[in-house]
Coordinates of C-alpha atoms (C1' of nucleotides) in Angstrom, one line a residue:
Chain A
M1 CA -10.8 11.7 -10.2
P2 CA -10.6 11.2 -6.7
E3 CA -9.2 7.6 -5.4
L4 CA -8.2 6.7 -1.9
P5 CA -5.6 9.5 -1.4
E6 CA -7.7 12.2 -2.4
V7 CA -10.6 11.1 -0.4
E8 CA -8.6 10.6 2.6
T9 CA -7.3 14.2 2.0
I10 CA -10.8 15.4 2.2
R11 CA -11.7 13.1 5.2
T12 CA -8.8 14.5 7.5
Q13 CA -10.0 18.1 6.5
L14 CA -13.7 17.5 7.2
D15 CA -13.8 15.4 10.2
P16 CA -12.7 18.2 13.0
L17 CA -14.9 20.7 11.1
L18 CA -18.1 18.3 11.1
R19 CA -17.6 16.4 14.6
D20 CA -20.7 16.9 16.9
V21 CA -22.3 19.3 14.5
S22 CA -25.8 18.9 13.6
I23 CA -27.6 18.9 10.2
T24 CA -30.6 21.1 10.1
D25 CA -31.7 21.2 6.6
A26 CA -30.7 19.9 3.1
W27 CA -31.2 20.1 -0.7
S28 CA -30.5 17.7 -3.2
F29 CA -30.5 17.7 -7.3
P30 CA -33.4 16.2 -8.7
S31 CA -31.5 12.8 -9.4
A32 CA -31.7 9.5 -7.7
K33 CA -28.0 9.5 -7.1
F34 CA -28.4 12.7 -4.8
S35 CA -31.9 12.1 -3.7
D36 CA -30.9 10.7 -0.2
A37 CA -29.2 13.8 1.0
P38 CA -32.4 15.1 3.0
L39 CA -32.5 11.9 4.9
A40 CA -29.5 13.1 6.9
V41 CA -31.4 16.0 8.2
G42 CA -31.6 15.9 12.2
G43 CA -28.4 13.9 12.4
R44 CA -25.5 14.9 14.2
V45 CA -22.1 14.1 12.9
R46 CA -20.2 11.6 15.2
E47 CA -17.0 11.2 13.0
V48 CA -16.0 11.1 9.2
R49 CA -14.6 7.7 8.3
R50 CA -13.4 6.5 4.8
R51 CA -13.6 3.2 3.1
G52 CA -12.1 2.9 0.0
K53 CA -13.1 6.0 -2.1
Y54 CA -16.3 6.3 0.0
L55 CA -16.7 8.8 2.7
L56 CA -19.0 7.8 5.8
F57 CA -20.3 10.3 8.0
G58 CA -21.5 8.5 11.3
L59 CA -24.6 10.2 12.5
D60 CA -26.5 9.9 15.6
H61 CA -30.2 10.2 14.8
V62 CA -33.5 9.8 16.6
S63 CA -34.0 6.8 14.3
G64 CA -30.8 5.3 15.3
P65 CA -27.2 5.5 14.1
L66 CA -27.1 6.5 10.3
E67 CA -24.4 6.9 7.7
L68 CA -24.0 9.5 5.2
V69 CA -22.3 8.0 2.3
V70 CA -20.6 10.0 -0.2
H71 CA -18.8 8.8 -3.3
L72 CA -16.9 11.7 -5.3
G73 CA -17.4 9.9 -8.7
M74 CA -15.0 11.6 -11.3
T75 CA -15.6 15.1 -10.5
G76 CA -17.0 15.5 -7.1
R77 CA -15.9 18.0 -4.4
L78 CA -17.1 18.7 -0.9
A79 CA -16.4 21.9 1.0
V80 CA -17.7 23.6 4.2
T81 CA -18.7 27.1 3.6
E82 CA -20.5 30.0 5.5
Q83 CA -22.0 31.6 2.3
A84 CA -25.3 29.7 1.1
P85 CA -24.5 27.1 -1.7
S86 CA -25.3 27.8 -5.2
G87 CA -23.9 27.1 -8.6
P88 CA -24.5 25.1 -11.6
H89 CA -23.0 22.0 -10.4
L90 CA -24.3 21.9 -7.1
R91 CA -25.6 18.3 -6.4
A92 CA -26.6 18.6 -2.7
H93 CA -25.9 20.6 0.3
W94 CA -26.6 20.4 4.1
S95 CA -27.2 23.1 6.5
L96 CA -25.2 22.9 9.7
E97 CA -25.8 24.4 12.9
G98 CA -23.6 27.4 13.4
A99 CA -24.6 29.0 10.2
R100 CA -22.4 27.0 8.0
H101 CA -23.2 24.4 5.1
L102 CA -21.6 21.4 3.8
R103 CA -21.9 21.4 -0.1
F104 CA -21.3 18.9 -2.7
D105 CA -20.5 19.8 -6.2
D106 CA -20.2 17.4 -9.4
V107 CA -20.1 18.4 -12.7
R108 CA -20.3 15.0 -14.4
R109 CA -22.7 13.5 -11.8
F110 CA -20.8 10.2 -11.4
G111 CA -21.0 10.9 -7.7
R112 CA -23.5 9.6 -5.3
V113 CA -25.0 10.3 -2.0
A114 CA -26.8 7.5 0.2
V115 CA -28.0 7.6 3.7
V116 CA -28.4 4.4 5.1
A117 CA -28.7 2.7 8.5
Q118 CA -25.0 2.2 10.2
G119 CA -23.2 -0.3 8.2
E120 CA -26.1 -1.1 5.9
H121 CA -24.3 -1.1 2.7
A122 CA -26.8 -3.4 0.5
A123 CA -27.7 -0.5 -1.7
L124 CA -24.1 0.1 -2.3
P125 CA -22.8 -3.2 -3.7
T126 CA -19.3 -2.1 -4.2
L127 CA -18.9 -0.7 -0.6
A128 CA -20.7 -3.9 0.6
A129 CA -17.9 -6.1 -1.1
L130 CA -15.1 -3.9 -0.6
G131 CA -11.6 -5.4 0.0
P132 CA -9.5 -4.6 3.0
E133 CA -7.9 -1.2 3.3
P134 CA -4.4 -0.9 2.0
F135 CA -3.2 0.2 5.1
D136 CA -4.8 -2.5 7.2
A137 CA -2.6 -5.6 8.5
A138 CA -5.4 -7.9 6.4
F139 CA -3.8 -6.6 3.1
T140 CA -1.1 -9.1 2.9
P141 CA 1.0 -10.5 0.0
E142 CA -0.7 -13.9 0.3
H143 CA -4.1 -12.2 0.4
L144 CA -3.2 -10.4 -3.0
R145 CA -1.8 -13.4 -4.6
A146 CA -4.6 -15.5 -3.8
A147 CA -7.3 -13.1 -5.0
V148 CA -5.7 -12.2 -8.3
N149 CA -4.9 -15.8 -8.9
R150 CA -8.2 -17.0 -8.0
S151 CA -9.6 -15.1 -11.1
T152 CA -8.6 -15.2 -14.8
R153 CA -9.1 -11.5 -15.1
A154 CA -6.3 -9.2 -15.6
V155 CA -4.4 -8.0 -12.4
K156 CA -5.3 -4.3 -13.3
T157 CA -8.9 -5.1 -13.6
Q158 CA -8.6 -7.0 -10.4
L159 CA -7.3 -3.8 -8.6
L160 CA -9.9 -1.5 -10.2
S161 CA -12.8 -4.0 -9.0
Q162 CA -12.1 -2.7 -5.4
R163 CA -12.8 -6.3 -4.2
V164 CA -8.9 -7.4 -3.6
V165 CA -7.9 -4.0 -2.0
A166 CA -10.1 -0.8 -1.5
G167 CA -9.3 2.3 -2.9
V168 CA -7.1 2.0 -6.1
G169 CA -8.1 3.7 -9.1
N170 CA -6.7 4.0 -12.6
I171 CA -3.9 6.3 -11.7
Y172 CA -2.8 4.6 -8.8
A173 CA -3.0 1.2 -10.3
D174 CA -0.6 2.0 -13.3
E175 CA 2.0 3.7 -10.8
A176 CA 1.8 0.7 -8.5
L177 CA 2.2 -1.8 -11.2
W178 CA 4.9 0.0 -12.8
R179 CA 6.5 0.3 -9.5
A180 CA 6.4 -3.4 -8.7
G181 CA 7.3 -4.2 -12.4
V182 CA 4.2 -6.0 -12.7
H183 CA 2.6 -6.2 -16.4
P184 CA -1.0 -4.8 -16.1
A185 CA -2.7 -7.5 -18.2
A186 CA -0.7 -10.2 -16.0
R187 CA -3.2 -13.0 -14.8
R188 CA -0.9 -14.5 -12.2
L189 CA 1.3 -13.2 -9.6
T190 CA 4.4 -15.1 -7.9
R191 CA 4.8 -14.7 -4.2
R192 CA 7.7 -12.3 -5.1
Q193 CA 5.4 -10.3 -7.5
A194 CA 2.7 -10.3 -5.0
L195 CA 5.1 -9.0 -2.1
Q196 CA 6.3 -6.3 -4.6
L197 CA 2.9 -5.2 -5.7
R198 CA 1.5 -5.0 -2.3
D199 CA 4.4 -3.0 -1.1
A200 CA 4.1 -0.5 -4.3
I201 CA 0.4 -0.2 -3.6
V202 CA 0.7 0.8 -0.1
D203 CA 4.0 3.1 -0.8
V204 CA 2.2 4.7 -3.7
L205 CA -1.0 5.4 -1.9
G206 CA 0.9 6.8 1.4
E207 CA 3.2 9.0 -0.5
A208 CA -0.2 10.4 -2.7
I209 CA -1.8 11.2 0.7
A210 CA 1.5 12.6 2.1
H211 CA 1.2 15.1 -0.9
K212 CA -2.5 15.8 -0.7
G213 CA -3.5 13.8 -3.6
T214 CA -3.2 14.1 -7.4
T215 CA -4.9 17.2 -9.0
L216 CA -4.7 16.5 -13.0
R217 CA -7.8 18.6 -13.8
D218 CA -10.9 18.4 -11.3
Y219 CA -9.6 17.5 -8.0
R220 CA -9.6 20.0 -5.4
D221 CA -9.5 19.1 -1.5
A222 CA -12.0 20.2 1.2
A223 CA -10.1 23.7 1.1
G224 CA -10.4 24.1 -2.6
E225 CA -6.7 23.4 -3.0
R226 CA -5.1 21.3 -5.5
G227 CA -2.8 18.1 -4.3
T228 CA 0.6 18.0 -5.6
N229 CA 1.2 14.3 -6.4
Q230 CA 0.5 14.9 -9.9
F231 CA 4.3 16.1 -10.3
R232 CA 5.4 12.8 -8.9
L233 CA 3.6 10.4 -11.1
D234 CA 6.3 8.2 -12.9
C235 CA 3.7 6.2 -15.3
Y236 CA 0.2 7.2 -15.4
G237 CA -0.5 9.4 -18.6
R238 CA 3.0 9.4 -19.7
H239 CA 2.8 7.0 -22.7
G240 CA 5.4 8.0 -25.4
E241 CA 7.7 9.3 -22.8
P242 CA 10.6 7.5 -21.7
C243 CA 10.4 5.2 -18.6
V244 CA 12.3 6.9 -15.7
R245 CA 13.8 3.6 -14.8
C246 CA 15.0 2.2 -18.2
G247 CA 14.4 5.0 -20.7
D248 CA 12.2 2.9 -23.1
P249 CA 9.1 4.7 -24.3
L250 CA 6.0 3.9 -22.1
R251 CA 3.3 2.3 -23.9
R252 CA -0.4 2.8 -23.8
R253 CA -3.2 0.1 -24.2
V254 CA -6.8 -0.2 -23.1
I255 CA -7.5 -2.7 -20.4
D256 CA -11.0 -3.2 -19.0
A257 CA -11.9 0.0 -20.8
R258 CA -9.3 2.1 -19.0
T259 CA -6.5 3.6 -20.7
T260 CA -3.3 2.0 -19.2
T261 CA 0.2 3.0 -19.4
W262 CA 3.0 0.6 -18.7
C263 CA 6.8 -0.1 -19.4
A264 CA 7.1 -3.3 -21.7
R265 CA 10.8 -3.6 -20.5
C266 CA 10.2 -3.1 -16.8
Q267 CA 6.8 -4.8 -16.5
R268 CA 7.3 -8.2 -18.4
R269 CA 4.7 -10.7 -18.5
Chain B
dC1 C1' -22.0 -15.5 -8.3
dG2 C1' -18.4 -14.4 -11.5
dG3 C1' -17.8 -11.8 -15.7
dG4 C1' -19.1 -9.0 -19.6
dG5 C1' -21.4 -5.4 -21.5
dT6 C1' -24.1 -0.9 -21.3
dT7 C1' -25.2 3.4 -19.1
dC8 C1' -24.6 7.5 -16.9
dC9 C1' -22.5 12.8 -17.8
dT10 C1' -20.3 17.0 -19.4
dG11 C1' -16.0 20.2 -20.2
dG12 C1' -11.8 20.1 -22.8
dC13 C1' -9.5 19.2 -27.1
dC14 C1' -9.0 18.2 -31.8
dG15 C1' -9.6 18.5 -36.7
dC16 C1' -11.6 20.5 -40.4
Chain C
dT1 C1' -14.2 31.0 -35.3
dG2 C1' -17.6 27.3 -35.0
dC3 C1' -18.8 22.9 -34.4
dG4 C1' -19.2 17.8 -34.6
dG5 C1' -17.1 14.2 -32.6
dC6 C1' -14.4 12.2 -29.3
dC7 C1' -12.3 11.2 -24.6
dA8 C1' -11.8 10.8 -19.6
dG9 C1' -13.8 6.6 -16.2
dG10 C1' -16.2 4.5 -11.2
dA11 C1' -19.7 2.0 -9.8
dA12 C1' -24.6 0.8 -10.5
dC13 C1' -27.0 -2.4 -13.3
dC14 C1' -28.7 -6.0 -16.4
dC15 C1' -28.2 -10.4 -18.2
dC16 C1' -26.0 -14.9 -18.9

DNA sequence: CGGGGTTCCTGGCCGC
DNA sequence: TGCGGCCAGGAACCCC
């Protein structure tokens, strides 16, 4: 389940491979989620950027600057290959000058491909309303506290919404809340909690990038390699195991339709 | 416009 | 061994 660190790992790998490369042909799986792929044909990649969990391929095109937007969903994978792409889970591929291919595979089809005029994100409402990048100076404790306290929803729900901060999914939400000592169902943050949660989000994501992401099952980077951050998780998926900070067994409950793990002693309401 | 519910998908796993 | 049922869950979408 690619979140910001996994997408950033892929971006770092794809950017040097695709810069200044032209797209000469394309194919898409017959589903509206991928049918935009051929609209990128004729484009030339300027750079590969990322916003939250979205990859943004900036394209120069005769019709003006375009953006190829790719969201990996739960099981999406991107790779550059020399072989012609094929396989049961292939959802889109693009032929590149130099006899190479960019391929997008996605077993569960939760991913998405869109081609839009640069910056025109109306067709992707979550992208259009995305909160600040966690590593941006705009992601302050004050912003986090104001955004969370403005709503009556649980802090974890707010993190997953992408509107308060970009790129946090279920794994890193549980990790950051645990590290900050904030209860996932809390509906208000004190200044101190907001500072700790901001720092925890930044640290958890930064460390995960340094370890090339978390591979629980499906995630692979653009080279087909697993990340190693799964060996560093303190909380996510460890319900029933002792909290590594206090020893109490971690608990599990569903919040916002997501399995949530937390420590009832370290994360008081 | 915020918020709640529903839908999309398939492989892996569990219990019988 | 075979199989039905359940689970994982991000974001679009619909409706109030």
